[in-house]
Backbone as a ProteinNet text record, in pm:
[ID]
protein_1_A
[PRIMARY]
XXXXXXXXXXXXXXXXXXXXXXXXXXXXXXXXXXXXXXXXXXXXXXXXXXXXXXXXXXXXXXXXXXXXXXXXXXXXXXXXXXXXXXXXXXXXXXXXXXXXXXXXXXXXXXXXXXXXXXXXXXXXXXXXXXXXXXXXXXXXXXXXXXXXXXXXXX
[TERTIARY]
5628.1	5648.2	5735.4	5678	5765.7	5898.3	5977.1	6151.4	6089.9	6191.3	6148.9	6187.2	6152.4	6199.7	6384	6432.7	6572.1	6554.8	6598.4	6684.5	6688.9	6680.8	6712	6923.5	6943.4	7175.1	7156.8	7117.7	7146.4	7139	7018	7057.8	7158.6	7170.7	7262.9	7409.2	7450.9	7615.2	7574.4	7445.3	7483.8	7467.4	7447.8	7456.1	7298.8	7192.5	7041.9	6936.3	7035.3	6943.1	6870.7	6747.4	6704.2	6553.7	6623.9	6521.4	6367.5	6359.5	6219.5	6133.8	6171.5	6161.8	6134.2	6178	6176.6	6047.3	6058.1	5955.2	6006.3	5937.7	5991.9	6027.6	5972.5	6006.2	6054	6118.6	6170.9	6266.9	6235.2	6296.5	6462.3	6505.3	6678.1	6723.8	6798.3	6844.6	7028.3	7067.7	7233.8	7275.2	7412.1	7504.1	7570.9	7542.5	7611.1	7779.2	7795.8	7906.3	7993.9	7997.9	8066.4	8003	8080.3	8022.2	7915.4	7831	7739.5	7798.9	7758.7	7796.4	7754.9	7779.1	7669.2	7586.6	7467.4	7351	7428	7334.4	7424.7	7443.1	7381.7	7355.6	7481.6	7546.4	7654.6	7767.8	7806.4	7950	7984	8122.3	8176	8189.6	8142.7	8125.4	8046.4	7914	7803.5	7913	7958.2	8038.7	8142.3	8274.5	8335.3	8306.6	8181	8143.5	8025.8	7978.7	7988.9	8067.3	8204.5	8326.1	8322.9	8371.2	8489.8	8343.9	8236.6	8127	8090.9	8092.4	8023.4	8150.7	8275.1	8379.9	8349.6	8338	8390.8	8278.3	8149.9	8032.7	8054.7	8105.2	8107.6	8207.1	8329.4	8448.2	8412.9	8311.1	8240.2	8141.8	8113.1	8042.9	7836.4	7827.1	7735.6	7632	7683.6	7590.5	7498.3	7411.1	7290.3	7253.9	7128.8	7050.8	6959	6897	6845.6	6883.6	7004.2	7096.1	7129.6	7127.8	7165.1	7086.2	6957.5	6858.1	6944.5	6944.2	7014.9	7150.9	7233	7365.1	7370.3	7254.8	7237.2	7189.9	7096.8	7021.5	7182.4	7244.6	7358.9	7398.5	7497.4	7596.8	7510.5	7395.5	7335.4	7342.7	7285.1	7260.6	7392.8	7542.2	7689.3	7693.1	7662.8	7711.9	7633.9	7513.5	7413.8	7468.1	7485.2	7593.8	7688.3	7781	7920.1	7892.8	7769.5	7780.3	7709.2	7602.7	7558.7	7652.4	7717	7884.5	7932.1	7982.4	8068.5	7965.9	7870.7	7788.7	7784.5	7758.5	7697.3	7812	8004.2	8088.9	8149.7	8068.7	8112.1	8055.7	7943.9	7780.3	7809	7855.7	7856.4	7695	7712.2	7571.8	7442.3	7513.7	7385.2	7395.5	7220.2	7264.5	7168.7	7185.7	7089.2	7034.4	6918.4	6764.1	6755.5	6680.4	6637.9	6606.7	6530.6	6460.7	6633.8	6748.6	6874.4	6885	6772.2	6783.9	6898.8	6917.4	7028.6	6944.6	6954.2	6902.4	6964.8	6934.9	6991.7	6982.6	7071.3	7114.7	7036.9	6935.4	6852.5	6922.2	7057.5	7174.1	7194.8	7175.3	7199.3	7067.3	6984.1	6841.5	6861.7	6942.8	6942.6	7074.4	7204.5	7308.1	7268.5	7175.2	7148	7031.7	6945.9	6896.7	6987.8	7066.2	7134.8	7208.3	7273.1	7326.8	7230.5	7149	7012.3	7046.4	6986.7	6984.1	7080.4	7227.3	7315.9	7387.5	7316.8	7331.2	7239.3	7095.7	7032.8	7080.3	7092.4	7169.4	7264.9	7365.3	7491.3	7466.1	7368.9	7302.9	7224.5	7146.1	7108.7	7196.9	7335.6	7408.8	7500.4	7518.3	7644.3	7771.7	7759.7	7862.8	7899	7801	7855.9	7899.8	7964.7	8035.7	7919.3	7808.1	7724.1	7611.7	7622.2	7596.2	7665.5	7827.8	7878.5	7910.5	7916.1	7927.4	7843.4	7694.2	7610	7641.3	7668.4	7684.8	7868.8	7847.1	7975.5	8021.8	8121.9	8163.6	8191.3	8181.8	8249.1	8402	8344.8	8463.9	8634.7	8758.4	8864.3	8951.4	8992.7	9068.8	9197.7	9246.5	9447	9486.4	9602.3	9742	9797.2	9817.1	9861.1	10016.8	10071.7	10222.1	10285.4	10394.3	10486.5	10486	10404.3	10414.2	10256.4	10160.6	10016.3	10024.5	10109.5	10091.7	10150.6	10238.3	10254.2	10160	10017.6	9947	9887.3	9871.4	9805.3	9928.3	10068.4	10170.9	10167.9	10125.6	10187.6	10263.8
-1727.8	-1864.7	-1864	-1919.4	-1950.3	-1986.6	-1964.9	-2031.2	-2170.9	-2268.6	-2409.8	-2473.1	-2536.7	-2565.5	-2629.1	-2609.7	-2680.5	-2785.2	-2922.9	-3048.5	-2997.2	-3076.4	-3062.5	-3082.3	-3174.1	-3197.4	-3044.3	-2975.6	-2896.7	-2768	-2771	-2642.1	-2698.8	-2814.9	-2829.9	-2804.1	-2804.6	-2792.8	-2639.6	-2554.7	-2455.3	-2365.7	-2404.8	-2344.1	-2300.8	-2355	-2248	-2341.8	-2499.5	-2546.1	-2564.3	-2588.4	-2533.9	-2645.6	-2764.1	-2875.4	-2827.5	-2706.9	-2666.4	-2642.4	-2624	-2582.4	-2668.8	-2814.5	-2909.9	-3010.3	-3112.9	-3219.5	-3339.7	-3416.6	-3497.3	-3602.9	-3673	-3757.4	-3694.4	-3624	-3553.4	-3637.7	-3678.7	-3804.6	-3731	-3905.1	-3827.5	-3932.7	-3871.9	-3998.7	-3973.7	-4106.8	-4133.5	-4092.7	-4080.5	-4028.2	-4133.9	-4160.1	-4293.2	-4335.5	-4444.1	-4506.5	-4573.5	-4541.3	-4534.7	-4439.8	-4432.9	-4320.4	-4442.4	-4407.6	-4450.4	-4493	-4541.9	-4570	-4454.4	-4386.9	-4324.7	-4387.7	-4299.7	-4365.6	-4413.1	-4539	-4621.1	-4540.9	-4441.4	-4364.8	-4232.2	-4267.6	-4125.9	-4143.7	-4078	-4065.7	-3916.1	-3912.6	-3760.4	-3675.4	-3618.3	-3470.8	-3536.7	-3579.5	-3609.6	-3677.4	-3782.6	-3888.6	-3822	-3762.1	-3677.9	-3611.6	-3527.5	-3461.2	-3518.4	-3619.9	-3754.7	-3772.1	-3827.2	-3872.4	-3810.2	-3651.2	-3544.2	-3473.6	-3475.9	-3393.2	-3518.8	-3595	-3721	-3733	-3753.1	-3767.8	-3626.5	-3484.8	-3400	-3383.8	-3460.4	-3452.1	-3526.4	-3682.7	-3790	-3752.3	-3713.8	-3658.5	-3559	-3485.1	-3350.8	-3442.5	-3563.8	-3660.4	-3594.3	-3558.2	-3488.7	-3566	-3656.4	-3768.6	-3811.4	-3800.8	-3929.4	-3945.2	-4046.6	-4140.2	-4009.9	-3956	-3814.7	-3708.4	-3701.7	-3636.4	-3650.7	-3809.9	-3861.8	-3835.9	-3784.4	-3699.7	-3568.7	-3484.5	-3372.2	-3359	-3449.5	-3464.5	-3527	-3627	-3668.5	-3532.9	-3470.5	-3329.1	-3236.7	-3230.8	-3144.1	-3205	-3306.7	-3370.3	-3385.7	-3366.1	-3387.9	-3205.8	-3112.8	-2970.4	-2925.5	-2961.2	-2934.2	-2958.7	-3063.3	-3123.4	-3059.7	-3024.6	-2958	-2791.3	-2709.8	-2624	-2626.4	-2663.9	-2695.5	-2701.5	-2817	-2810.2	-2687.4	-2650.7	-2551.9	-2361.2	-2384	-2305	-2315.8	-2449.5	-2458.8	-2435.4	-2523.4	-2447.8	-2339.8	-2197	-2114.7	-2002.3	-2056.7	-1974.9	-2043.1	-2162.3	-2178.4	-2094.1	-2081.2	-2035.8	-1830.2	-1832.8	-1658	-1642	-1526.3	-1448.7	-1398.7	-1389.9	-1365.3	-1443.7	-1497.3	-1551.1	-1497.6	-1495.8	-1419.6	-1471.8	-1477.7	-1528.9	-1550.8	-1626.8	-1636.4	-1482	-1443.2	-1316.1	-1176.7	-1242.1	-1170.2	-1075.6	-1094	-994.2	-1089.4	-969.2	-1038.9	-1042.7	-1187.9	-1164.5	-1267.6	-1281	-1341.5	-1483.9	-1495	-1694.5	-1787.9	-1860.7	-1935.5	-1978.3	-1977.5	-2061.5	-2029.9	-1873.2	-1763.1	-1800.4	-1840.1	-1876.6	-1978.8	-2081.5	-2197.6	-2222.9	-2148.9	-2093.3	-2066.3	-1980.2	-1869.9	-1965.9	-2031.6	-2134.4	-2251.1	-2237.6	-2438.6	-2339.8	-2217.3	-2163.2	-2145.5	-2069.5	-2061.1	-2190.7	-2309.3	-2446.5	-2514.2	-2468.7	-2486.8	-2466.4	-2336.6	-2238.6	-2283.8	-2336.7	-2354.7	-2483	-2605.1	-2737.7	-2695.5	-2609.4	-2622	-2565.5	-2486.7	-2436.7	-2532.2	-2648.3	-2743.4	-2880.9	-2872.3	-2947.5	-2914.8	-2778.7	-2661.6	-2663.6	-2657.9	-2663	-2512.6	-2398.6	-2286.6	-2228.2	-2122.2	-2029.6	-1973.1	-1879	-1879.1	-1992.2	-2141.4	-2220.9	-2291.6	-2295	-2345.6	-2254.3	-2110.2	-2042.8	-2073.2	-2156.1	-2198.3	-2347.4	-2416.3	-2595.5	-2566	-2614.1	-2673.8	-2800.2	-2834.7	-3001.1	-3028.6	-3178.7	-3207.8	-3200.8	-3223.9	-3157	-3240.9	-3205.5	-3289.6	-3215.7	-3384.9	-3345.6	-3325.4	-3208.5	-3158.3	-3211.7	-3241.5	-3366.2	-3311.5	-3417.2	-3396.8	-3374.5	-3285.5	-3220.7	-3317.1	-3305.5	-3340.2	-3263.2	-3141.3	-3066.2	-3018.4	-3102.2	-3165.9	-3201.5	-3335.7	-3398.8	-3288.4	-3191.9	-3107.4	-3000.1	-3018.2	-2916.1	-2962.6	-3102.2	-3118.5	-3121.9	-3119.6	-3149.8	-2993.2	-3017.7	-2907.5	-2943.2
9172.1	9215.4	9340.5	9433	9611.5	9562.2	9657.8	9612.6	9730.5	9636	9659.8	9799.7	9904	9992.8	10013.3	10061.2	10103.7	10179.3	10149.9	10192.9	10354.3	10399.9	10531	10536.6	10447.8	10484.1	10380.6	10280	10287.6	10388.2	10411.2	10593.9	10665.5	10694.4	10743.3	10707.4	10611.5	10527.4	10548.3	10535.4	10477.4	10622.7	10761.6	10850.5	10894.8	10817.3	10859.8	10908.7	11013.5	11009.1	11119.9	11189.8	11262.7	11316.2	11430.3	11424.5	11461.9	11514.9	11544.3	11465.5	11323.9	11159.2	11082.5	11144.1	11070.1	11063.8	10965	10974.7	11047.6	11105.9	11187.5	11106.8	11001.6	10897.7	10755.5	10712.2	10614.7	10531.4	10395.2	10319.5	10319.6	10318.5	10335.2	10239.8	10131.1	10028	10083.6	10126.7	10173.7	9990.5	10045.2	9896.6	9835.1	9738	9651.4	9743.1	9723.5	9743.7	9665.5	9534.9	9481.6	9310	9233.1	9112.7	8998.3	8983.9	8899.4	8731.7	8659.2	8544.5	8441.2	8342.2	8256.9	8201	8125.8	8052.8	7930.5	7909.2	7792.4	7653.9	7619.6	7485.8	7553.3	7573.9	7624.5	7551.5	7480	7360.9	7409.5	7395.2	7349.8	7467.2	7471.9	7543.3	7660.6	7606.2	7701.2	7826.8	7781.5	7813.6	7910.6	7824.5	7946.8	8046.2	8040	8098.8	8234	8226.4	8310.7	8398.2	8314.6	8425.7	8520.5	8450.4	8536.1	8624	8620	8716.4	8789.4	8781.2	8896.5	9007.4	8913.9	9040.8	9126.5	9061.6	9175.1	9244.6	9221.2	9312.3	9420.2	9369.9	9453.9	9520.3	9500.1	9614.1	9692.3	9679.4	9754.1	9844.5	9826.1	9926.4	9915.3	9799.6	9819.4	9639.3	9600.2	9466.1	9526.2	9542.2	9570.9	9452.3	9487.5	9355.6	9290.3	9370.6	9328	9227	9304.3	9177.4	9073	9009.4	8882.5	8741.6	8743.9	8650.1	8639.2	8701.9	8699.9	8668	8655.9	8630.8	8484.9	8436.8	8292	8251	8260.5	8186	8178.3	8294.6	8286.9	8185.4	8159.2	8042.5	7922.3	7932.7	7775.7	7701.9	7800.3	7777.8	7740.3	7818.9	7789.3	7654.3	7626.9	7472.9	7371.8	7368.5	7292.1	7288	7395.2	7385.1	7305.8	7374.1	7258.7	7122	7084.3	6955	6854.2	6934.8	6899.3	6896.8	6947.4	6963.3	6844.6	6827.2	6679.6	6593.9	6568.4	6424.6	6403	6565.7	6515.1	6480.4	6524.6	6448.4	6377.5	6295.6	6128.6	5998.4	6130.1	6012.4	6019.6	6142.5	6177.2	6245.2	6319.9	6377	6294.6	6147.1	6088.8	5959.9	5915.9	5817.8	5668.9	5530.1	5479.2	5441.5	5411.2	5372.7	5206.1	5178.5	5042.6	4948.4	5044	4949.4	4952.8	5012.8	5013.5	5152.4	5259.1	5380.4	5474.5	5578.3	5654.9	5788.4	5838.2	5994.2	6097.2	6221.1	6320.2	6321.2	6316.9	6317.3	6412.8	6387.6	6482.4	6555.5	6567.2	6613.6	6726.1	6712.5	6850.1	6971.5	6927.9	7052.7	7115.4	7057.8	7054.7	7208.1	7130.3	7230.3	7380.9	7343.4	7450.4	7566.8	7493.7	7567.6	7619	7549.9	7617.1	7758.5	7730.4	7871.9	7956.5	7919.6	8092.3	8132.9	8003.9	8060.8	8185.1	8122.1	8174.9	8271.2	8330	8429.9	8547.4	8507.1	8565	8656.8	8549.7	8634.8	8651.7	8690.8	8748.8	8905.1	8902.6	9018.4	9080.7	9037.6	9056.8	9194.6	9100.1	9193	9241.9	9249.5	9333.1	9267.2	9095.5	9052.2	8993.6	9037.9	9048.9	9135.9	9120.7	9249.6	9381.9	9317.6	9439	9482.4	9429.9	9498	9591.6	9519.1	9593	9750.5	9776	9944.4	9968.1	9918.3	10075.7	10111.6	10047.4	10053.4	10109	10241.3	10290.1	10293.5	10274.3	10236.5	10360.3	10408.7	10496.6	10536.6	10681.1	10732.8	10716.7	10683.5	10687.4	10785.9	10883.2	10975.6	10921.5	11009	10979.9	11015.9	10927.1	10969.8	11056	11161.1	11295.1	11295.7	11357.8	11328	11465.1	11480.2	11592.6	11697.1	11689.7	11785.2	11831.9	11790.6	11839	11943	11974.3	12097	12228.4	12202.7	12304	12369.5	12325.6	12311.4	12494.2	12508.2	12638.5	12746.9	12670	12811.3	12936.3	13033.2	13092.2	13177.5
[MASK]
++++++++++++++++++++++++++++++++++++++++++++++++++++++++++++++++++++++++++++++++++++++++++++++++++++++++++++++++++++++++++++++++++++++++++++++++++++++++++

């Protein structure tokens, strides 16, 4: 399977972008202006995990409307994790069967899927480490010192 095309503001943040390369009409969704509400069915985990990832998207200036599927799938997959975590070290790694054999805890597939899952959307909206060295944030200007304005006196 091809690796998927890149956003045009992403080449751009990430340094590879290149107007000769480009489409001349290439859809551009602006970045929310202020943080979205969660989906009304969000308790708990889902819920926290909402708050605290939308603010550090929206302060990274980088939420659009686009993004908000991928950020619900993220906070739903977190919580399904977690819980699947605790069940599966109340229950232990293996569990034994009727007929008295011992085998692997459905619990463990289940785990192991909600992380790909989880791994996958965090890569999704650059909330991992090697997503985040290609996405550069905008730029913030340095507080101007007292000894700024001497820079043009000669």
């Amino acid at each position: 399977m091809p690796t998927p095309k890149k956003p045009k503001a992403l080449k751009v943040l990430t340094g590879t972008f290149k107007q000769s390369r480009e489409l001349e009409n290439e859809m551009e969704i602006a970045p929310l202006k202020k943080i979205p509400n969660p989906p009304e069915d969000f308790a708990g985990i889902a819920l926290s995990t909402w708050i605290k990832t939308a603010r550090i998207l929206h302060e990274s200036g980088v939420l659009t409307e686009g993004d908000l599927y991928a950020l619900e799938g993220f906070c739903r997959i977190r919580e399904q994790l977690l819980e699947a975590e605790s069940e599966l070290r109340s229950e232990g790694l293996v569990i034994h069967t009727a007929v008295g054999t011992t085998v692997k805890n459905p619990l463990c597939t289940i785990v192991n899927e909600c992380r790909s899952q989880f791994i996958k959307f965090s890569a999704v909206l650059g909330l991992d480490p090697a997503s985040r060295t290609k996405i550069q944030g905008p730029k913030k200007e340095k507080p101007k010192t007292g000894f700024s304005s001497l820079k043009n006196v000669k």
